[in-house]
Amino acid sequence: MHIISDEKITEFSHFLKNHDFFYIIAHKDPDGDAIFSCLGMADILKAQNLPYQLLSAGPFKRPEIRSKAKLFTNEMKFLSEPERKKTGLIILDCSEMARLGEIEGDLKNLDTYIIDHHKTAEVSTQCIIDPTSPATACLVQQIYEKLIGTVPKETAENLFRGLSTDTGYFRFLNTDSAEVFRQAARLVESGANPRKTYDEITGGKPYTTRKLLGIMLDRVERRYNNKLAVTYETLDDTKKWGQEGRDSDSLYSLLLSVDGIEAVLFVRQDTELTCTCGFRSRDKIDVSAIAAKFGGGGHKNAAGLSIDGKIPDVVEKICAEFKKVL
């Protein structure tokens, strides 16, 4: 993981000094890294007495973030046009406006700064984008430490949660991760509790998510010499079992643990005409490249997208791309 340059820290510091108010937001359907990075950024602004509003399109279905929903809203505070000109938009864990979801208000034409770690992140003139960082929370921690100093306990707990969720509780890290563990150690020294965090991100799953997991496992089919596992979730599945969320992480983990499987494709029918797709892979397969072909993105081994169509057609389109690399 790279260390953010002093030039970038100075650039972000100037961004903060040049505005009187800030909106903080991450992508829709947020995960732990998105929400806890937003809370870490809020603490940076709070430490500098800068006013802000936390925005999110939700939904807050993951157990580890559900209690934080009350801190966010999908309705922007009204600002006059002169006030908007002095307002900054900070986007975390995302670089595409379309992925922010439905927010009541106008996010367009605000001076914007992006902080993200996705490989497919769009380049912006005002940004800190580092695909070598395993989580946006790692970037927020560096910014806090360089601008403010030692991270306090509550902020450390949130940033450790963000880091833990995006690394699969450190399972996805490789040999180039020494700096990540050094940062994690500083968070623990400040009061983050590894055992408590693990219980938060692995426990508290609703019973219905286990029923849905069983259905998706039962539907799995293997393709291309059994290297690709494919499964799906219908609208009826969601209505019956998915209202309280789903445990996609367990689905991916279970399937990638099967001998011979190198990648997983999961397709969920969101509406009659649209689907959401999730990809996971082992080291060799770059699923972000496949997602990018359909307007999505993510990391080399974890990516996703939204796409028009119905499950059978979407599965065949995406499988055709997997066939080229498997």
Coordinates of C-alpha atoms in Angstrom, one line a residue:
M1 CA 0.0 0.0 0.0
H2 CA 1.3 3.4 -0.9
I3 CA 1.5 6.3 1.5
I4 CA -0.4 9.4 0.4
S5 CA 2.0 12.1 -0.7
D6 CA 2.4 15.4 1.1
E7 CA 1.3 17.1 -2.1
K8 CA -2.0 15.3 -2.0
I9 CA -2.5 16.0 1.7
T10 CA -1.9 19.7 1.0
E11 CA -4.2 19.7 -1.9
F12 CA -7.0 18.2 0.2
S13 CA -6.2 20.6 3.1
H14 CA -6.7 23.5 0.7
F15 CA -10.0 22.0 -0.5
L16 CA -11.2 22.1 3.1
K17 CA -10.0 25.6 3.7
N18 CA -11.7 26.9 0.5
H19 CA -15.2 25.9 1.5
D20 CA -17.6 26.8 4.3
F21 CA -19.8 23.7 4.3
F22 CA -19.5 20.0 3.1
Y23 CA -21.6 17.1 2.0
I24 CA -20.1 13.7 2.7
I25 CA -21.4 10.7 0.7
A26 CA -20.5 7.2 -0.5
H27 CA -22.1 4.8 -3.0
K28 CA -25.6 3.5 -2.7
D29 CA -26.2 0.1 -1.0
P30 CA -23.2 1.0 1.2
D31 CA -20.9 -1.5 2.8
G32 CA -18.8 -1.1 6.0
D33 CA -15.9 0.6 4.2
A34 CA -18.2 3.2 2.6
I35 CA -20.1 4.1 5.8
F36 CA -17.1 4.0 8.2
S37 CA -15.0 6.0 5.8
C38 CA -17.7 8.7 5.8
L39 CA -17.8 8.7 9.6
G40 CA -14.0 9.0 9.7
M41 CA -14.1 11.9 7.2
A42 CA -16.8 13.6 9.4
D43 CA -14.4 13.4 12.3
I44 CA -11.7 15.1 10.3
L45 CA -14.1 18.0 9.6
K46 CA -15.4 18.0 13.1
A47 CA -11.8 18.3 14.5
Q48 CA -11.4 21.4 12.3
N49 CA -14.8 22.9 13.3
L50 CA -16.1 22.6 9.7
P51 CA -19.9 22.0 9.3
Y52 CA -21.0 19.0 7.2
Q53 CA -24.0 16.8 6.4
L54 CA -23.7 13.0 6.0
L55 CA -25.7 11.8 3.0
S56 CA -26.5 8.2 1.8
A57 CA -29.1 6.7 -0.5
G58 CA -29.0 3.5 1.6
P59 CA -30.3 1.0 2.3
F60 CA -28.5 0.1 5.5
K61 CA -29.1 -3.7 5.4
R62 CA -25.7 -5.0 6.5
P63 CA -25.7 -5.7 10.3
E64 CA -22.4 -3.9 10.9
I65 CA -23.7 -0.6 9.5
R66 CA -27.4 -0.8 10.5
S67 CA -27.0 1.2 13.7
K68 CA -25.4 4.1 11.8
A69 CA -28.4 4.8 9.5
K70 CA -29.7 7.5 11.9
L71 CA -26.5 9.5 11.3
F72 CA -27.2 9.8 7.5
T73 CA -30.0 11.3 5.4
N74 CA -31.0 11.2 1.8
E75 CA -32.3 14.8 1.9
M76 CA -29.7 17.5 1.3
K77 CA -29.8 20.6 3.5
F78 CA -31.1 23.5 1.4
L79 CA -28.5 26.0 0.5
S80 CA -28.8 29.3 -1.4
E81 CA -26.8 29.6 -4.6
P82 CA -24.1 31.8 -3.0
E83 CA -23.9 29.1 -0.2
R84 CA -23.5 26.3 -2.8
K85 CA -20.6 28.1 -4.3
K86 CA -18.8 27.8 -1.0
T87 CA -19.8 24.1 -0.5
G88 CA -17.6 21.1 -1.1
L89 CA -18.8 17.6 -2.0
I90 CA -16.6 14.8 -0.6
I91 CA -17.2 11.4 -2.3
L92 CA -15.8 8.4 -0.6
D93 CA -15.3 4.8 -1.8
C94 CA -16.7 5.7 -5.2
S95 CA -15.9 7.9 -8.1
E96 CA -19.0 7.8 -10.2
M97 CA -21.9 10.2 -9.5
A98 CA -24.4 7.6 -10.9
R99 CA -23.4 5.2 -8.1
L100 CA -24.4 7.6 -5.4
G101 CA -28.1 6.7 -5.8
E102 CA -31.2 8.8 -5.3
I103 CA -30.6 11.8 -3.1
E104 CA -33.2 14.6 -2.7
G105 CA -31.4 17.7 -3.8
D106 CA -28.8 18.6 -6.5
L107 CA -25.3 17.1 -6.1
K108 CA -24.3 18.4 -9.5
N109 CA -22.0 21.3 -10.1
L110 CA -20.6 21.3 -6.6
D111 CA -16.8 21.5 -6.1
T112 CA -15.9 17.9 -5.6
Y113 CA -13.1 15.9 -4.0
I114 CA -13.0 12.1 -4.5
I115 CA -11.2 9.6 -2.1
D116 CA -11.3 6.0 -3.4
H117 CA -9.4 2.8 -3.7
H118 CA -11.1 1.0 -6.5
K119 CA -9.0 -0.1 -9.5
T120 CA -11.6 1.2 -12.0
A121 CA -12.1 4.6 -10.3
E122 CA -12.4 7.5 -12.7
V123 CA -9.6 10.0 -12.6
S124 CA -10.5 13.4 -11.2
T125 CA -8.3 16.5 -10.9
Q126 CA -9.2 16.7 -7.2
C127 CA -8.8 13.2 -5.8
I128 CA -6.9 10.7 -3.8
I129 CA -7.2 7.4 -5.6
D130 CA -5.0 4.5 -4.6
P131 CA -5.9 1.0 -5.9
T132 CA -3.1 -0.4 -3.8
S133 CA -5.0 0.5 -0.6
P134 CA -7.2 -2.4 0.6
A135 CA -9.9 0.0 1.9
T136 CA -10.9 3.6 1.6
A137 CA -10.8 3.7 5.4
C138 CA -7.0 3.3 5.2
L139 CA -6.8 6.5 3.1
V140 CA -9.0 8.3 5.6
Q141 CA -6.8 7.2 8.5
Q142 CA -3.7 8.6 6.7
I143 CA -5.5 11.9 6.1
Y144 CA -6.6 12.1 9.7
E145 CA -3.1 11.3 11.1
K146 CA -1.4 13.9 8.8
L147 CA -4.0 16.7 9.3
I148 CA -5.1 16.2 12.9
G149 CA -2.7 13.7 14.6
T150 CA -3.4 10.6 16.7
V151 CA -6.8 9.0 15.9
P152 CA -9.1 9.0 18.9
K153 CA -10.9 5.9 20.1
E154 CA -14.3 6.3 18.5
T155 CA -12.7 7.2 15.1
A156 CA -10.3 4.3 15.5
E157 CA -13.1 1.9 16.0
N158 CA -14.9 3.1 12.9
L159 CA -11.9 3.0 10.7
F160 CA -10.9 -0.5 11.9
R161 CA -14.5 -1.6 11.0
G162 CA -14.1 -0.2 7.5
L163 CA -10.7 -1.8 7.0
S164 CA -11.9 -5.2 8.4
T165 CA -15.0 -5.4 6.2
D166 CA -13.2 -4.6 3.0
T167 CA -10.4 -7.0 3.6
G168 CA -12.6 -9.9 4.7
Y169 CA -11.1 -9.4 8.2
F170 CA -7.6 -9.4 6.6
R171 CA -8.1 -12.6 4.6
F172 CA -7.7 -10.8 1.3
L173 CA -4.4 -9.3 2.0
N174 CA -1.1 -10.4 0.3
T175 CA 2.6 -10.1 1.2
D176 CA 2.7 -6.4 0.3
S177 CA 0.4 -5.5 3.3
A178 CA 2.9 -4.7 6.0
E179 CA 1.9 -1.0 6.0
V180 CA -1.8 -2.0 6.3
F181 CA -1.0 -3.9 9.5
R182 CA 1.0 -1.0 10.8
Q183 CA -2.0 1.2 10.3
A184 CA -4.3 -1.4 11.9
A185 CA -1.9 -1.6 14.9
R186 CA -2.2 2.1 15.4
L187 CA -6.0 1.9 15.4
V188 CA -5.8 -0.9 18.0
E189 CA -3.5 1.2 20.1
S190 CA -6.1 3.9 20.0
G191 CA -8.8 1.6 21.3
A192 CA -10.2 -0.5 18.4
N193 CA -11.1 -4.0 19.5
P194 CA -10.4 -6.7 17.0
R195 CA -12.5 -9.4 18.6
K196 CA -15.5 -7.1 19.0
T197 CA -15.2 -5.9 15.4
Y198 CA -15.1 -9.5 14.2
D199 CA -18.2 -10.4 16.1
E200 CA -19.9 -7.3 14.6
I201 CA -19.2 -8.1 11.0
T202 CA -19.8 -11.8 11.2
G203 CA -22.7 -12.1 13.6
G204 CA -26.2 -10.7 13.7
K205 CA -27.3 -12.1 10.4
P206 CA -31.1 -12.5 10.1
Y207 CA -32.5 -16.1 9.8
T208 CA -33.9 -15.2 6.4
T209 CA -30.4 -14.6 5.0
R210 CA -29.6 -18.2 5.7
K211 CA -32.6 -19.4 3.9
L212 CA -31.7 -17.3 0.9
L213 CA -28.1 -18.5 1.0
G214 CA -29.4 -22.1 0.8
I215 CA -31.5 -21.3 -2.2
M216 CA -28.6 -19.6 -4.1
L217 CA -26.3 -22.5 -3.3
D218 CA -28.8 -25.0 -4.5
R219 CA -29.0 -23.1 -7.9
V220 CA -25.3 -23.0 -8.5
E221 CA -24.1 -24.3 -11.8
R222 CA -20.5 -24.6 -12.9
R223 CA -19.2 -23.7 -16.3
Y224 CA -16.0 -23.8 -18.3
N225 CA -14.4 -26.9 -16.9
N226 CA -16.0 -26.1 -13.5
K227 CA -13.9 -22.9 -13.1
L228 CA -16.9 -20.5 -12.9
A229 CA -19.7 -20.8 -10.4
V230 CA -23.0 -19.0 -11.4
T231 CA -26.1 -18.4 -9.3
Y232 CA -28.9 -15.9 -9.1
E233 CA -31.7 -14.3 -7.0
T234 CA -35.2 -13.7 -8.4
L235 CA -37.6 -11.0 -7.5
D236 CA -39.7 -13.6 -5.7
D237 CA -36.6 -14.7 -3.7
T238 CA -36.0 -11.1 -2.6
K239 CA -39.7 -10.6 -1.7
K240 CA -39.8 -13.8 0.4
W241 CA -36.3 -14.0 1.9
G242 CA -34.3 -10.9 1.0
Q243 CA -36.1 -8.0 2.6
E244 CA -33.7 -8.0 5.6
G245 CA -30.6 -8.3 3.5
R246 CA -28.5 -11.2 2.2
D247 CA -25.2 -12.7 3.1
S248 CA -23.3 -12.5 -0.3
D249 CA -19.9 -12.6 1.4
S250 CA -20.6 -16.1 2.7
L251 CA -21.9 -17.1 -0.7
Y252 CA -18.7 -16.0 -2.4
S253 CA -16.5 -17.5 0.3
L254 CA -18.2 -20.9 0.2
L255 CA -18.0 -21.1 -3.6
L256 CA -14.4 -19.9 -3.9
S257 CA -13.4 -22.6 -1.3
V258 CA -14.5 -25.3 -3.8
D259 CA -11.7 -27.1 -5.5
G260 CA -11.3 -25.9 -9.1
I261 CA -13.5 -22.8 -8.9
E262 CA -11.6 -19.7 -9.9
A263 CA -14.5 -17.1 -10.1
V264 CA -18.1 -16.6 -9.0
L265 CA -20.9 -14.7 -10.7
F266 CA -24.0 -13.7 -8.8
V267 CA -26.9 -12.0 -10.5
R268 CA -29.9 -10.5 -8.7
Q269 CA -33.0 -9.2 -10.4
D270 CA -33.6 -5.8 -8.8
T271 CA -36.6 -4.7 -10.9
E272 CA -38.5 -6.2 -13.8
L273 CA -35.9 -4.7 -16.2
T274 CA -32.7 -4.3 -14.2
C275 CA -30.2 -6.6 -12.5
T276 CA -27.3 -6.2 -10.1
C277 CA -24.3 -8.4 -10.5
G278 CA -21.5 -9.4 -8.2
F279 CA -18.2 -10.9 -9.1
R280 CA -15.5 -12.6 -7.0
S281 CA -12.3 -14.4 -8.1
R282 CA -9.1 -15.9 -7.0
D283 CA -5.7 -14.2 -7.7
K284 CA -5.5 -14.8 -11.5
I285 CA -8.9 -13.6 -12.8
D286 CA -9.4 -9.8 -13.0
V287 CA -13.1 -9.4 -12.5
S288 CA -12.9 -5.6 -12.5
A289 CA -12.0 -5.8 -16.2
I290 CA -15.1 -7.8 -16.9
A291 CA -17.3 -5.5 -14.9
A292 CA -15.9 -2.5 -16.7
K293 CA -17.1 -3.8 -20.0
F294 CA -20.6 -3.5 -18.8
G295 CA -20.2 -0.1 -17.0
G296 CA -19.2 -1.5 -13.6
G297 CA -16.0 -1.7 -11.7
G298 CA -14.3 -2.6 -8.5
H299 CA -11.1 -4.5 -7.6
K300 CA -9.2 -7.2 -9.4
N301 CA -10.8 -9.9 -7.3
A302 CA -14.1 -8.2 -6.3
A303 CA -16.3 -6.1 -8.6
G304 CA -19.9 -5.4 -9.4
L305 CA -22.3 -3.6 -11.8
S306 CA -25.9 -2.7 -12.5
I307 CA -27.3 -3.7 -15.9
D308 CA -30.5 -3.6 -17.9
G309 CA -32.1 -7.0 -18.6
K310 CA -33.4 -10.2 -17.1
I311 CA -31.4 -12.9 -15.4
P312 CA -31.1 -15.4 -18.2
D313 CA -29.9 -12.9 -20.8
V314 CA -27.6 -11.1 -18.3
V315 CA -26.0 -14.4 -17.2
E316 CA -25.2 -15.3 -20.8
K317 CA -23.8 -11.9 -21.7
I318 CA -21.4 -11.9 -18.7
C319 CA -20.5 -15.6 -19.0
A320 CA -19.4 -14.9 -22.6
E321 CA -16.8 -12.5 -21.2
F322 CA -15.7 -15.0 -18.5
K323 CA -15.3 -17.6 -21.2
K324 CA -12.5 -15.5 -22.8
V325 CA -10.4 -15.6 -19.6
L326 CA -11.1 -19.0 -18.1

